[in-house]
Amino acid sequence: MPDIGLGIQYLIAALLTIVLAFISVTAALRAIGLVGELVWRYGRLLVGVLHRRTPEFETIPPHRPQDEPVPAHRNYFFGPAVRDLRQLLTLGRRMLARQVGDSFRTVTQERISGPRGARSTLYGLSLWAGLALGAALAVPVLGTLLLLHAAAVALLGGATRLTAVALRALDRAVLRMKRLHTGLLCPHCFERVPYPAYDCPRDTCRRRHSDIRPGRYGIFRRRCECGGRLPTLLLLMRRKARLQAYCTHEACGKPMNTDAGHAPELVLPLIGGRAAGKTQLMAAMLLSLEHAAGRGGPAVRLADEESLAKYRVLREVLQIRGHTLGTQRTLPRAHSFLLGSGRAERLVHLFDTAGERFVNREDTDVLRYFRAARTFVFVLDPLAVDTFWTGRDPRPGPSVDRTLASPVHPELVFGPSVQTVAQMGAPLNRSRLAVAISKTDLLDEHGLVPDRGDESGWARDWLCKELGLRNLIEYMELEFQEVRFFFTAAVTVDGTDDQEQEMHASIAPLVDWCLERGRAARPPLGARFRRAAR
């Protein structure tokens, strides 16, 4: 009997071991199954939130371009990535609670409280234990996946921001190398524009984007509300695909030059009284550059359609030896052109302002482009000086037509202009002044041009002694770092070898000096005048 009792005990122990093993294995398998199912469903959530983006995967309103200050989509790591992470956290928590709850309900209904034939309390309790264990294990597993996602967002977001900062620094460095770090000059309102605005390149859109530099709305490309893409750096704009730039000042908003920001800028204002010859001299300077480019010199190209249209009219007037119309009293628009090519390329702005604006201080104050200039051209009409008519010796030949003289004395133009420029903050003590003595083709016809008139010293002495402008000349030399004097004739002459007309040789030295290019020695101006006349 003792042996039978002992055998029964062993049998019960064996059965209990089998039952416990069954429960353990069943619970473990169910726990693994639940964790795997939850991870798989989390993967589906990840795909839905990051890729499919259908309404069932949205719990937070998206960042819409319509709600942004500019009509553009945000860069993914400037808001949308954190939004996706928050949505995953919310949807993952809901998915975990729903899936675990559904699993418990299914086991209860099918194995514990289901039909009598399908009941299996032991198996049901084993599944319950497995579900509880799986739910406990799934929380740290899903939490780890979320933490890894958050770490990736933080790491990539930080890298994206550092990239944006580095690209902005590179952009600033390039602009500083081009001496554009203070901004680009608007040819309409004369204000400095830190960074232009650009229209969307799509013809069906044309939404305007301000400050397209790398940042919240794109690192290398900005995506417009319509889906069009804009480069975020001037460096990324190819010459043939450059976007139209616009001034960002509220009172202006007009188009700037397409090449603005891609080349160093040079502002060259022409100062002079009414009918002093500024417009004709400006046209002569452009025509001289065009002829020089045709002979192998630096390439020259008008920077915009408006400048090109005005230059064509002025060129035709010069070629027929006509007289240009007086400049309108409205604020001038720069005549802009590109000079040179490659790294030597420069964007030059020539400003021709009506002479009436240089007499009244109120009219001169609005000429804010003076602040950006470091070289000035003062057009001095010798016929406007009374001494020219009353103090010179009589000359043979017909008298000079006095109606061609400017009605304003040069001193009345130069003084207010210089005072205004100084009050605007322009560093005159580091600036240069070219004094262009205009209409000297008329003087040469009467033998009034010195034989060495192409030398600055001789031109200075002629102004001081013949016209009595010593006080004006000394005032110029006191205010500016460097002053050069040029006799100029804004007329065309017959070309050699039956070629088309060329610009008078007196213009080239002025252009060379103003644009800081090398100057070769030339024969005396008086000799050139006489050779041109022959």
Short mmCIF file of C-alpha atoms in Angstrom, two decimals:
data_model
loop_
_atom_site.label_atom_id
_atom_site.label_comp_id
_atom_site.label_asym_id
_atom_site.label_seq_id
_atom_site.Cartn_x
_atom_site.Cartn_y
_atom_site.Cartn_z
CA MET A 1 0.00 0.00 0.00
CA PRO A 2 2.77 2.49 0.75
CA ASP A 3 4.19 1.80 -2.72
CA ILE A 4 0.79 2.51 -4.34
CA GLY A 5 0.44 5.83 -2.44
CA LEU A 6 3.93 6.84 -3.45
CA GLY A 7 3.19 6.04 -7.09
CA ILE A 8 0.05 8.14 -7.01
CA GLN A 9 2.05 11.05 -5.61
CA TYR A 10 4.60 10.72 -8.39
CA LEU A 11 1.81 10.61 -10.94
CA ILE A 12 0.18 13.73 -9.55
CA ALA A 13 3.51 15.52 -9.49
CA ALA A 14 4.14 14.53 -13.09
CA LEU A 15 0.71 15.73 -14.15
CA LEU A 16 1.22 19.03 -12.35
CA THR A 17 4.58 19.44 -14.04
CA ILE A 18 3.02 18.79 -17.40
CA VAL A 19 0.21 21.26 -16.70
CA LEU A 20 2.64 23.95 -15.50
CA ALA A 21 4.86 23.35 -18.52
CA PHE A 22 1.83 23.60 -20.81
CA ILE A 23 0.72 26.80 -19.13
CA SER A 24 4.23 28.27 -19.28
CA VAL A 25 4.82 27.37 -22.90
CA THR A 26 1.37 28.54 -23.93
CA ALA A 27 1.76 31.82 -22.03
CA ALA A 28 5.26 32.39 -23.43
CA LEU A 29 4.16 31.70 -27.00
CA ARG A 30 1.15 33.95 -26.62
CA ALA A 31 3.27 36.66 -25.07
CA ILE A 32 5.76 36.45 -27.96
CA GLY A 33 2.91 36.45 -30.42
CA LEU A 34 1.35 39.52 -28.84
CA VAL A 35 4.66 41.42 -28.78
CA GLY A 36 5.29 40.50 -32.42
CA GLU A 37 1.81 41.55 -33.42
CA LEU A 38 2.14 44.86 -31.60
CA VAL A 39 5.51 45.55 -33.22
CA TRP A 40 4.04 44.70 -36.64
CA ARG A 41 1.10 47.01 -36.05
CA TYR A 42 3.49 49.71 -34.88
CA GLY A 43 5.35 49.30 -38.17
CA ARG A 44 2.08 49.79 -40.05
CA LEU A 45 1.44 52.92 -37.99
CA LEU A 46 4.92 54.14 -38.88
CA VAL A 47 4.29 53.66 -42.58
CA GLY A 48 0.88 55.28 -42.33
CA VAL A 49 2.11 58.31 -40.41
CA LEU A 50 5.30 58.90 -42.38
CA HIS A 51 4.30 57.77 -45.87
CA ARG A 52 0.63 57.22 -46.51
CA ARG A 53 -0.56 60.19 -44.43
CA THR A 54 -4.22 59.30 -44.86
CA PRO A 55 -6.82 60.78 -42.47
CA GLU A 56 -6.91 57.75 -40.17
CA PHE A 57 -3.27 58.37 -39.30
CA GLU A 58 -3.70 62.05 -38.45
CA THR A 59 -4.35 63.20 -34.89
CA ILE A 60 -2.71 66.65 -35.12
CA PRO A 61 -3.47 69.23 -37.86
CA PRO A 62 -0.64 69.38 -40.40
CA HIS A 63 1.57 72.41 -41.09
CA ARG A 64 -0.17 73.97 -44.09
CA PRO A 65 1.49 76.57 -46.35
CA GLN A 66 -1.69 78.64 -46.11
CA ASP A 67 -1.04 79.10 -42.39
CA GLU A 68 2.61 80.10 -42.79
CA PRO A 69 3.99 83.65 -43.14
CA VAL A 70 5.27 82.65 -46.58
CA PRO A 71 3.48 80.36 -49.08
CA ALA A 72 5.85 77.43 -48.67
CA HIS A 73 6.00 73.97 -47.12
CA ARG A 74 8.09 73.57 -44.01
CA ASN A 75 11.22 71.49 -44.08
CA TYR A 76 10.44 68.10 -42.49
CA PHE A 77 12.77 68.64 -39.54
CA PHE A 78 11.38 72.09 -38.72
CA GLY A 79 8.06 70.95 -37.22
CA PRO A 80 6.55 68.05 -39.23
CA ALA A 81 9.01 65.49 -37.79
CA VAL A 82 8.01 66.33 -34.21
CA ARG A 83 4.35 66.29 -35.25
CA ASP A 84 4.78 62.77 -36.69
CA LEU A 85 6.50 61.64 -33.50
CA ARG A 86 3.63 62.95 -31.38
CA GLN A 87 1.13 61.26 -33.68
CA LEU A 88 3.02 57.95 -33.37
CA LEU A 89 2.97 58.29 -29.60
CA THR A 90 -0.77 58.92 -29.56
CA LEU A 91 -1.66 56.27 -32.14
CA GLY A 92 0.74 53.75 -30.56
CA ARG A 93 -0.83 54.20 -27.14
CA ARG A 94 -4.28 53.76 -28.63
CA MET A 95 -3.16 50.74 -30.65
CA LEU A 96 -1.59 49.09 -27.59
CA ALA A 97 -4.68 49.55 -25.43
CA ARG A 98 -7.05 48.46 -28.20
CA GLN A 99 -5.07 45.41 -29.29
CA VAL A 100 -4.46 44.12 -25.76
CA GLY A 101 -8.09 44.71 -24.80
CA ASP A 102 -9.36 42.96 -27.96
CA SER A 103 -7.08 40.00 -27.30
CA PHE A 104 -8.34 39.59 -23.71
CA ARG A 105 -11.95 39.84 -24.85
CA THR A 106 -11.38 37.26 -27.59
CA VAL A 107 -9.83 34.77 -25.17
CA THR A 108 -12.58 35.32 -22.63
CA GLN A 109 -15.36 34.87 -25.14
CA GLU A 110 -13.86 31.84 -26.91
CA ARG A 111 -12.13 29.90 -24.14
CA ILE A 112 -13.68 30.87 -20.82
CA SER A 113 -17.25 32.09 -21.24
CA GLY A 114 -17.88 30.69 -24.70
CA PRO A 115 -20.01 27.68 -25.73
CA ARG A 116 -19.55 24.59 -23.55
CA GLY A 117 -17.91 22.57 -26.28
CA ALA A 118 -15.36 25.26 -27.00
CA ARG A 119 -14.51 26.07 -23.43
CA SER A 120 -11.04 25.38 -22.16
CA THR A 121 -10.54 27.13 -18.89
CA LEU A 122 -6.98 25.97 -18.41
CA TYR A 123 -6.01 26.98 -21.92
CA GLY A 124 -7.86 30.25 -21.55
CA LEU A 125 -6.07 31.02 -18.29
CA SER A 126 -2.77 30.21 -19.98
CA LEU A 127 -3.58 32.62 -22.79
CA TRP A 128 -4.58 35.24 -20.25
CA ALA A 129 -1.25 34.87 -18.52
CA GLY A 130 0.52 35.12 -21.88
CA LEU A 131 -1.41 38.25 -22.82
CA ALA A 132 -0.59 39.88 -19.50
CA LEU A 133 3.10 38.98 -19.91
CA GLY A 134 3.09 40.13 -23.56
CA ALA A 135 1.48 43.44 -22.67
CA ALA A 136 4.06 43.99 -19.95
CA LEU A 137 6.90 43.18 -22.36
CA ALA A 138 5.44 45.22 -25.25
CA VAL A 139 5.50 48.49 -23.31
CA PRO A 140 9.32 48.71 -23.03
CA VAL A 141 9.76 47.34 -26.57
CA LEU A 142 7.45 49.95 -28.13
CA GLY A 143 8.88 52.60 -25.81
CA THR A 144 12.37 51.75 -27.05
CA LEU A 145 11.24 52.06 -30.65
CA LEU A 146 9.70 55.45 -29.90
CA LEU A 147 12.85 56.58 -28.10
CA LEU A 148 14.97 55.50 -31.06
CA HIS A 149 12.63 57.43 -33.36
CA ALA A 150 12.85 60.49 -31.12
CA ALA A 151 16.64 60.23 -31.01
CA ALA A 152 16.77 60.01 -34.82
CA VAL A 153 14.50 63.05 -35.12
CA ALA A 154 16.62 65.01 -32.66
CA LEU A 155 19.88 63.97 -34.35
CA LEU A 156 18.74 64.61 -37.90
CA GLY A 157 16.94 67.79 -36.86
CA GLY A 158 20.09 69.10 -35.24
CA ALA A 159 22.15 68.14 -38.29
CA THR A 160 19.61 69.87 -40.53
CA ARG A 161 19.78 73.06 -38.50
CA LEU A 162 23.57 72.97 -38.46
CA THR A 163 23.55 72.50 -42.23
CA ALA A 164 21.22 75.49 -42.61
CA VAL A 165 23.48 77.61 -40.40
CA ALA A 166 26.57 76.51 -42.32
CA LEU A 167 24.96 77.26 -45.69
CA ARG A 168 23.82 80.67 -44.48
CA ALA A 169 27.35 81.37 -43.25
CA LEU A 170 28.71 80.29 -46.64
CA ASP A 171 26.21 82.54 -48.36
CA ARG A 172 27.21 85.49 -46.17
CA ALA A 173 30.88 84.79 -46.83
CA VAL A 174 30.30 84.77 -50.60
CA LEU A 175 28.33 88.00 -50.40
CA ARG A 176 31.09 89.56 -48.29
CA MET A 177 33.68 88.51 -50.87
CA LYS A 178 31.53 90.27 -53.46
CA ARG A 179 31.17 93.27 -51.09
CA LEU A 180 27.43 92.73 -50.94
CA HIS A 181 27.19 91.94 -47.22
CA THR A 182 25.39 95.24 -46.57
CA GLY A 183 22.68 94.29 -49.07
CA LEU A 184 21.87 94.56 -52.76
CA LEU A 185 20.96 97.90 -54.29
CA CYS A 186 17.42 98.31 -55.59
CA PRO A 187 17.61 100.32 -58.83
CA HIS A 188 14.20 101.87 -58.14
CA CYS A 189 14.05 102.94 -54.48
CA PHE A 190 17.86 103.01 -53.96
CA GLU A 191 17.57 101.12 -50.66
CA ARG A 192 19.75 98.20 -49.69
CA VAL A 193 17.93 94.86 -49.80
CA PRO A 194 19.42 92.28 -47.39
CA TYR A 195 18.05 89.46 -49.51
CA PRO A 196 15.65 89.81 -52.45
CA ALA A 197 12.27 88.15 -52.77
CA TYR A 198 11.62 85.74 -55.63
CA ASP A 199 8.51 84.54 -57.42
CA CYS A 200 7.70 80.86 -57.79
CA PRO A 201 9.16 79.70 -61.14
CA ARG A 202 5.90 78.07 -62.20
CA ASP A 203 4.00 80.20 -64.70
CA THR A 204 0.69 79.14 -63.16
CA CYS A 205 1.66 80.23 -59.66
CA ARG A 206 3.98 83.24 -59.25
CA ARG A 207 3.61 83.36 -55.47
CA ARG A 208 6.29 85.60 -53.99
CA HIS A 209 8.78 84.24 -51.46
CA SER A 210 10.83 86.45 -49.18
CA ASP A 211 14.22 85.42 -47.79
CA ILE A 212 14.61 82.04 -49.47
CA ARG A 213 17.85 81.25 -47.63
CA PRO A 214 18.24 77.81 -45.95
CA GLY A 215 16.05 77.42 -42.91
CA ARG A 216 12.53 76.49 -41.88
CA TYR A 217 11.20 76.22 -45.44
CA GLY A 218 14.03 74.31 -47.09
CA ILE A 219 17.73 73.57 -46.96
CA PHE A 220 18.75 73.27 -50.61
CA ARG A 221 15.34 73.77 -52.20
CA ARG A 222 12.17 75.51 -51.05
CA ARG A 223 8.87 73.94 -52.03
CA CYS A 224 6.19 76.45 -52.89
CA GLU A 225 2.55 75.95 -51.93
CA CYS A 226 1.89 74.90 -55.53
CA GLY A 227 4.71 72.34 -55.44
CA GLY A 228 7.23 74.37 -57.43
CA ARG A 229 10.79 74.40 -56.16
CA LEU A 230 13.10 77.36 -55.64
CA PRO A 231 16.84 77.21 -54.87
CA THR A 232 17.64 78.54 -51.42
CA LEU A 233 21.05 79.96 -52.29
CA LEU A 234 22.26 82.37 -54.94
CA LEU A 235 25.06 79.86 -55.50
CA LEU A 236 22.51 77.28 -56.64
CA MET A 237 20.97 79.52 -59.29
CA ARG A 238 22.42 78.70 -62.66
CA ARG A 239 22.87 81.62 -65.04
CA LYS A 240 20.23 80.40 -67.47
CA ALA A 241 17.77 79.60 -64.68
CA ARG A 242 18.16 82.64 -62.43
CA LEU A 243 14.95 83.85 -60.87
CA GLN A 244 13.64 87.39 -61.06
CA ALA A 245 14.58 89.26 -57.89
CA TYR A 246 12.24 91.79 -56.24
CA CYS A 247 12.82 94.55 -53.73
CA THR A 248 11.50 93.64 -50.27
CA HIS A 249 10.74 97.19 -49.08
CA GLU A 250 7.00 97.71 -48.68
CA ALA A 251 6.97 101.04 -50.49
CA CYS A 252 8.76 99.55 -53.51
CA GLY A 253 8.43 95.84 -54.33
CA LYS A 254 9.64 96.45 -57.90
CA PRO A 255 11.79 94.00 -59.89
CA MET A 256 15.54 94.17 -59.41
CA ASN A 257 18.18 92.98 -61.82
CA THR A 258 18.17 89.23 -62.44
CA ASP A 259 21.93 89.18 -61.77
CA ALA A 260 21.59 90.96 -58.42
CA GLY A 261 23.63 89.10 -55.83
CA HIS A 262 25.61 87.09 -58.37
CA ALA A 263 28.27 89.72 -59.03
CA PRO A 264 29.85 92.61 -57.10
CA GLU A 265 27.99 95.87 -57.56
CA LEU A 266 29.43 99.22 -58.54
CA VAL A 267 27.30 102.35 -58.21
CA LEU A 268 28.34 105.25 -60.41
CA PRO A 269 26.22 108.41 -60.04
CA LEU A 270 26.49 111.27 -62.53
CA ILE A 271 26.11 114.69 -60.92
CA GLY A 272 25.60 117.86 -62.89
CA GLY A 273 23.30 120.73 -63.64
CA ARG A 274 20.48 120.79 -66.14
CA ALA A 275 21.73 120.47 -69.74
CA ALA A 276 25.31 119.87 -68.53
CA GLY A 277 25.56 116.76 -70.73
CA LYS A 278 25.05 113.95 -68.18
CA THR A 279 22.71 111.79 -70.27
CA GLN A 280 24.85 112.10 -73.38
CA LEU A 281 27.99 111.30 -71.40
CA MET A 282 26.35 108.23 -69.84
CA ALA A 283 25.34 106.96 -73.27
CA ALA A 284 28.86 107.64 -74.54
CA MET A 285 30.36 105.62 -71.67
CA LEU A 286 28.12 102.64 -72.47
CA LEU A 287 28.87 102.87 -76.19
CA SER A 288 32.60 103.06 -75.45
CA LEU A 289 32.36 99.86 -73.41
CA GLU A 290 30.41 98.16 -76.19
CA HIS A 291 33.06 99.07 -78.77
CA ALA A 292 35.84 97.95 -76.42
CA ALA A 293 34.12 94.58 -75.97
CA GLY A 294 33.96 94.19 -79.75
CA ARG A 295 37.72 94.67 -79.89
CA GLY A 296 38.39 91.95 -77.34
CA GLY A 297 37.84 93.93 -74.14
CA PRO A 298 35.67 92.89 -71.20
CA ALA A 299 32.23 91.69 -72.22
CA VAL A 300 29.36 94.09 -71.54
CA ARG A 301 25.68 93.20 -71.36
CA LEU A 302 22.70 95.29 -70.29
CA ALA A 303 21.24 93.76 -67.16
CA ASP A 304 17.52 94.26 -67.79
CA GLU A 305 15.04 95.05 -70.54
CA GLU A 306 14.42 98.61 -69.40
CA SER A 307 18.11 99.49 -69.43
CA LEU A 308 18.48 97.84 -72.84
CA ALA A 309 15.55 99.73 -74.35
CA LYS A 310 16.79 103.11 -73.10
CA TYR A 311 20.34 102.42 -74.25
CA ARG A 312 19.22 101.55 -77.77
CA VAL A 313 17.52 104.94 -78.07
CA LEU A 314 20.53 106.80 -76.69
CA ARG A 315 22.92 104.91 -78.95
CA GLU A 316 20.93 105.84 -82.05
CA VAL A 317 20.93 109.50 -80.99
CA LEU A 318 24.71 109.45 -80.55
CA GLN A 319 25.31 107.74 -83.87
CA ILE A 320 23.37 110.40 -85.77
CA ARG A 321 25.22 113.14 -83.82
CA GLY A 322 21.96 114.29 -82.27
CA HIS A 323 21.19 115.61 -78.81
CA THR A 324 19.57 113.53 -76.09
CA LEU A 325 16.39 114.65 -74.39
CA GLY A 326 16.69 116.18 -70.95
CA THR A 327 16.36 113.77 -68.06
CA GLN A 328 12.88 113.70 -66.53
CA ARG A 329 12.56 115.18 -63.05
CA THR A 330 11.11 111.94 -61.68
CA LEU A 331 13.40 109.74 -59.60
CA PRO A 332 15.87 108.00 -61.90
CA ARG A 333 15.99 104.30 -62.54
CA ALA A 334 19.52 102.89 -62.75
CA HIS A 335 20.97 101.97 -66.13
CA SER A 336 22.45 98.61 -65.15
CA PHE A 337 24.88 96.46 -67.09
CA LEU A 338 27.17 93.50 -66.48
CA LEU A 339 30.83 94.08 -67.18
CA GLY A 340 33.35 91.27 -67.58
CA SER A 341 32.84 87.54 -67.16
CA GLY A 342 33.51 84.82 -64.62
CA ARG A 343 35.01 86.00 -61.35
CA ALA A 344 35.76 89.41 -62.86
CA GLU A 345 32.09 90.06 -63.61
CA ARG A 346 30.54 93.16 -62.02
CA LEU A 347 27.05 94.64 -61.99
CA VAL A 348 27.37 98.36 -62.66
CA HIS A 349 24.57 100.85 -61.92
CA LEU A 350 24.75 104.19 -63.71
CA PHE A 351 22.46 106.86 -62.28
CA ASP A 352 21.50 109.83 -64.43
CA THR A 353 19.41 112.26 -62.39
CA ALA A 354 17.70 115.39 -63.67
CA GLY A 355 19.86 118.45 -63.05
CA GLU A 356 17.01 120.26 -61.30
CA ARG A 357 17.29 117.84 -58.39
CA PHE A 358 20.82 118.96 -57.59
CA VAL A 359 19.83 122.56 -56.85
CA ASN A 360 17.22 122.12 -54.09
CA ARG A 361 18.22 120.30 -50.92
CA GLU A 362 14.80 118.64 -50.57
CA ASP A 363 15.15 117.08 -54.02
CA THR A 364 18.68 115.86 -53.37
CA ASP A 365 17.81 114.09 -50.11
CA VAL A 366 15.78 111.40 -51.91
CA LEU A 367 18.78 110.29 -53.99
CA ARG A 368 19.74 107.59 -51.53
CA TYR A 369 21.91 105.72 -54.03
CA PHE A 370 24.67 108.20 -53.13
CA ARG A 371 25.29 106.16 -49.97
CA ALA A 372 26.32 103.11 -52.00
CA ALA A 373 28.71 104.94 -54.33
CA ARG A 374 32.46 105.11 -53.89
CA THR A 375 33.17 106.73 -57.25
CA PHE A 376 31.30 109.82 -58.46
CA VAL A 377 31.25 111.58 -61.81
CA PHE A 378 30.70 115.33 -61.75
CA VAL A 379 29.78 116.64 -65.20
CA LEU A 380 31.09 120.18 -65.43
CA ASP A 381 29.82 122.30 -68.29
CA PRO A 382 32.42 125.01 -68.96
CA LEU A 383 29.84 126.97 -70.92
CA ALA A 384 27.85 127.42 -67.68
CA VAL A 385 30.66 129.51 -66.13
CA ASP A 386 30.34 133.25 -66.76
CA THR A 387 34.12 133.63 -66.90
CA PHE A 388 34.15 131.47 -70.03
CA TRP A 389 32.20 134.17 -71.85
CA THR A 390 33.62 137.29 -70.22
CA GLY A 391 37.22 136.41 -69.39
CA ARG A 392 38.54 134.54 -72.42
CA ASP A 393 40.35 136.08 -75.33
CA PRO A 394 38.42 136.36 -78.63
CA ARG A 395 38.95 133.39 -80.91
CA PRO A 396 38.65 133.18 -84.71
CA GLY A 397 35.66 131.48 -86.30
CA PRO A 398 32.00 131.54 -85.39
CA SER A 399 31.16 132.13 -81.75
CA VAL A 400 30.12 129.25 -79.51
CA ASP A 401 26.36 128.86 -79.27
CA ARG A 402 25.49 130.09 -75.78
CA THR A 403 22.10 128.37 -75.84
CA LEU A 404 23.93 125.05 -75.42
CA ALA A 405 25.17 126.08 -71.98
CA SER A 406 23.70 124.74 -68.77
CA PRO A 407 21.74 127.46 -66.95
CA VAL A 408 23.15 126.37 -63.56
CA HIS A 409 26.64 127.29 -62.36
CA PRO A 410 28.69 124.18 -61.37
CA GLU A 411 29.23 125.51 -57.81
CA LEU A 412 25.47 125.66 -57.24
CA VAL A 413 25.22 121.98 -58.16
CA PHE A 414 28.31 120.56 -56.50
CA GLY A 415 27.87 122.13 -53.04
CA PRO A 416 24.36 120.86 -52.17
CA SER A 417 25.12 117.47 -53.69
CA VAL A 418 28.26 116.92 -51.64
CA GLN A 419 26.61 118.11 -48.44
CA THR A 420 23.75 115.68 -48.97
CA VAL A 421 26.09 112.78 -49.71
CA ALA A 422 28.10 113.53 -46.57
CA GLN A 423 24.99 113.66 -44.38
CA MET A 424 23.84 110.33 -45.82
CA GLY A 425 26.95 108.78 -44.30
CA ALA A 426 28.93 108.13 -47.49
CA PRO A 427 32.68 108.10 -46.73
CA LEU A 428 33.79 110.88 -49.07
CA ASN A 429 37.29 110.78 -47.63
CA ARG A 430 37.57 107.26 -49.03
CA SER A 431 35.77 108.01 -52.31
CA ARG A 432 36.92 109.14 -55.72
CA LEU A 433 35.62 111.91 -57.94
CA ALA A 434 35.93 112.11 -61.72
CA VAL A 435 35.36 115.62 -63.06
CA ALA A 436 34.18 115.28 -66.66
CA ILE A 437 34.54 118.57 -68.52
CA SER A 438 31.75 118.20 -71.04
CA LYS A 439 31.17 119.65 -74.53
CA THR A 440 34.90 119.94 -75.25
CA ASP A 441 34.24 119.00 -78.85
CA LEU A 442 32.73 122.50 -79.17
CA LEU A 443 35.76 124.00 -77.45
CA ASP A 444 38.16 122.21 -79.77
CA GLU A 445 36.41 123.68 -82.79
CA HIS A 446 37.52 127.09 -81.53
CA GLY A 447 40.98 126.05 -80.35
CA LEU A 448 40.11 126.31 -76.65
CA VAL A 449 41.38 122.86 -75.60
CA PRO A 450 45.01 122.62 -74.44
CA ASP A 451 47.26 120.26 -76.38
CA ARG A 452 47.86 118.19 -73.24
CA GLY A 453 44.22 118.18 -72.24
CA ASP A 454 44.19 114.43 -71.63
CA GLU A 455 46.34 114.90 -68.53
CA SER A 456 44.49 115.57 -65.30
CA GLY A 457 46.91 118.26 -64.17
CA TRP A 458 46.50 120.27 -67.34
CA ALA A 459 42.71 119.99 -67.15
CA ARG A 460 42.82 121.16 -63.52
CA ASP A 461 44.98 124.15 -64.37
CA TRP A 462 42.68 125.05 -67.25
CA LEU A 463 39.66 125.09 -64.93
CA CYS A 464 41.49 127.18 -62.34
CA LYS A 465 43.14 129.70 -64.67
CA GLU A 466 40.79 129.96 -67.62
CA LEU A 467 37.47 129.60 -65.79
CA GLY A 468 38.40 130.86 -62.32
CA LEU A 469 37.10 127.74 -60.55
CA ARG A 470 40.01 127.36 -58.11
CA ASN A 471 37.77 127.50 -55.03
CA LEU A 472 35.52 124.78 -56.47
CA ILE A 473 38.49 122.59 -57.38
CA GLU A 474 40.06 122.94 -53.94
CA TYR A 475 36.69 122.11 -52.35
CA MET A 476 36.55 118.93 -54.42
CA GLU A 477 40.07 117.92 -53.41
CA LEU A 478 39.30 118.66 -49.77
CA GLU A 479 36.21 116.44 -49.67
CA PHE A 480 37.34 113.45 -51.78
CA GLN A 481 40.28 111.12 -51.41
CA GLU A 482 41.18 111.33 -55.10
CA VAL A 483 40.05 113.69 -57.84
CA ARG A 484 40.79 113.30 -61.55
CA PHE A 485 39.92 115.70 -64.36
CA PHE A 486 38.95 114.67 -67.88
CA PHE A 487 38.11 116.60 -71.02
CA THR A 488 35.29 114.64 -72.63
CA ALA A 489 33.45 114.77 -75.93
CA ALA A 490 30.31 112.63 -75.97
CA VAL A 491 30.25 112.32 -79.74
CA THR A 492 31.01 109.61 -82.28
CA VAL A 493 33.70 109.77 -84.95
CA ASP A 494 34.18 107.87 -88.17
CA GLY A 495 35.83 104.49 -87.66
CA THR A 496 38.98 103.35 -89.43
CA ASP A 497 39.01 100.96 -92.39
CA ASP A 498 35.43 101.84 -93.34
CA GLN A 499 34.12 100.46 -90.07
CA GLU A 500 31.10 101.78 -88.23
CA GLN A 501 31.33 104.90 -86.13
CA GLU A 502 33.34 104.74 -82.95
CA MET A 503 33.06 106.60 -79.68
CA HIS A 504 35.34 109.57 -79.30
CA ALA A 505 38.67 108.56 -77.79
CA SER A 506 38.28 111.01 -74.89
CA ILE A 507 35.60 108.81 -73.27
CA ALA A 508 37.73 105.71 -72.77
CA PRO A 509 40.11 107.20 -70.15
CA LEU A 510 37.14 108.36 -68.07
CA VAL A 511 35.48 104.95 -68.29
CA ASP A 512 38.73 103.15 -67.45
CA TRP A 513 39.36 105.27 -64.38
CA CYS A 514 35.78 105.07 -63.09
CA LEU A 515 35.69 101.28 -63.47
CA GLU A 516 39.23 100.88 -62.08
CA ARG A 517 40.66 99.24 -65.16
CA GLY A 518 44.15 99.71 -66.52
CA ARG A 519 44.80 102.78 -68.61
CA ALA A 520 47.31 102.97 -71.39
CA ALA A 521 49.02 106.18 -72.42
CA ARG A 522 47.24 108.07 -75.15
CA PRO A 523 48.27 110.99 -77.34
CA PRO A 524 47.32 114.52 -76.25
CA LEU A 525 43.63 115.25 -76.39
CA GLY A 526 44.00 118.30 -78.58
CA ALA A 527 45.87 116.25 -81.15
CA ARG A 528 43.14 113.62 -81.07
CA PHE A 529 40.48 116.28 -81.59
CA ARG A 530 42.29 117.66 -84.60
CA ARG A 531 42.91 114.19 -86.03
CA ALA A 532 39.22 113.33 -85.58
CA ALA A 533 38.22 116.57 -87.29
CA ARG A 534 40.43 115.78 -90.27
#
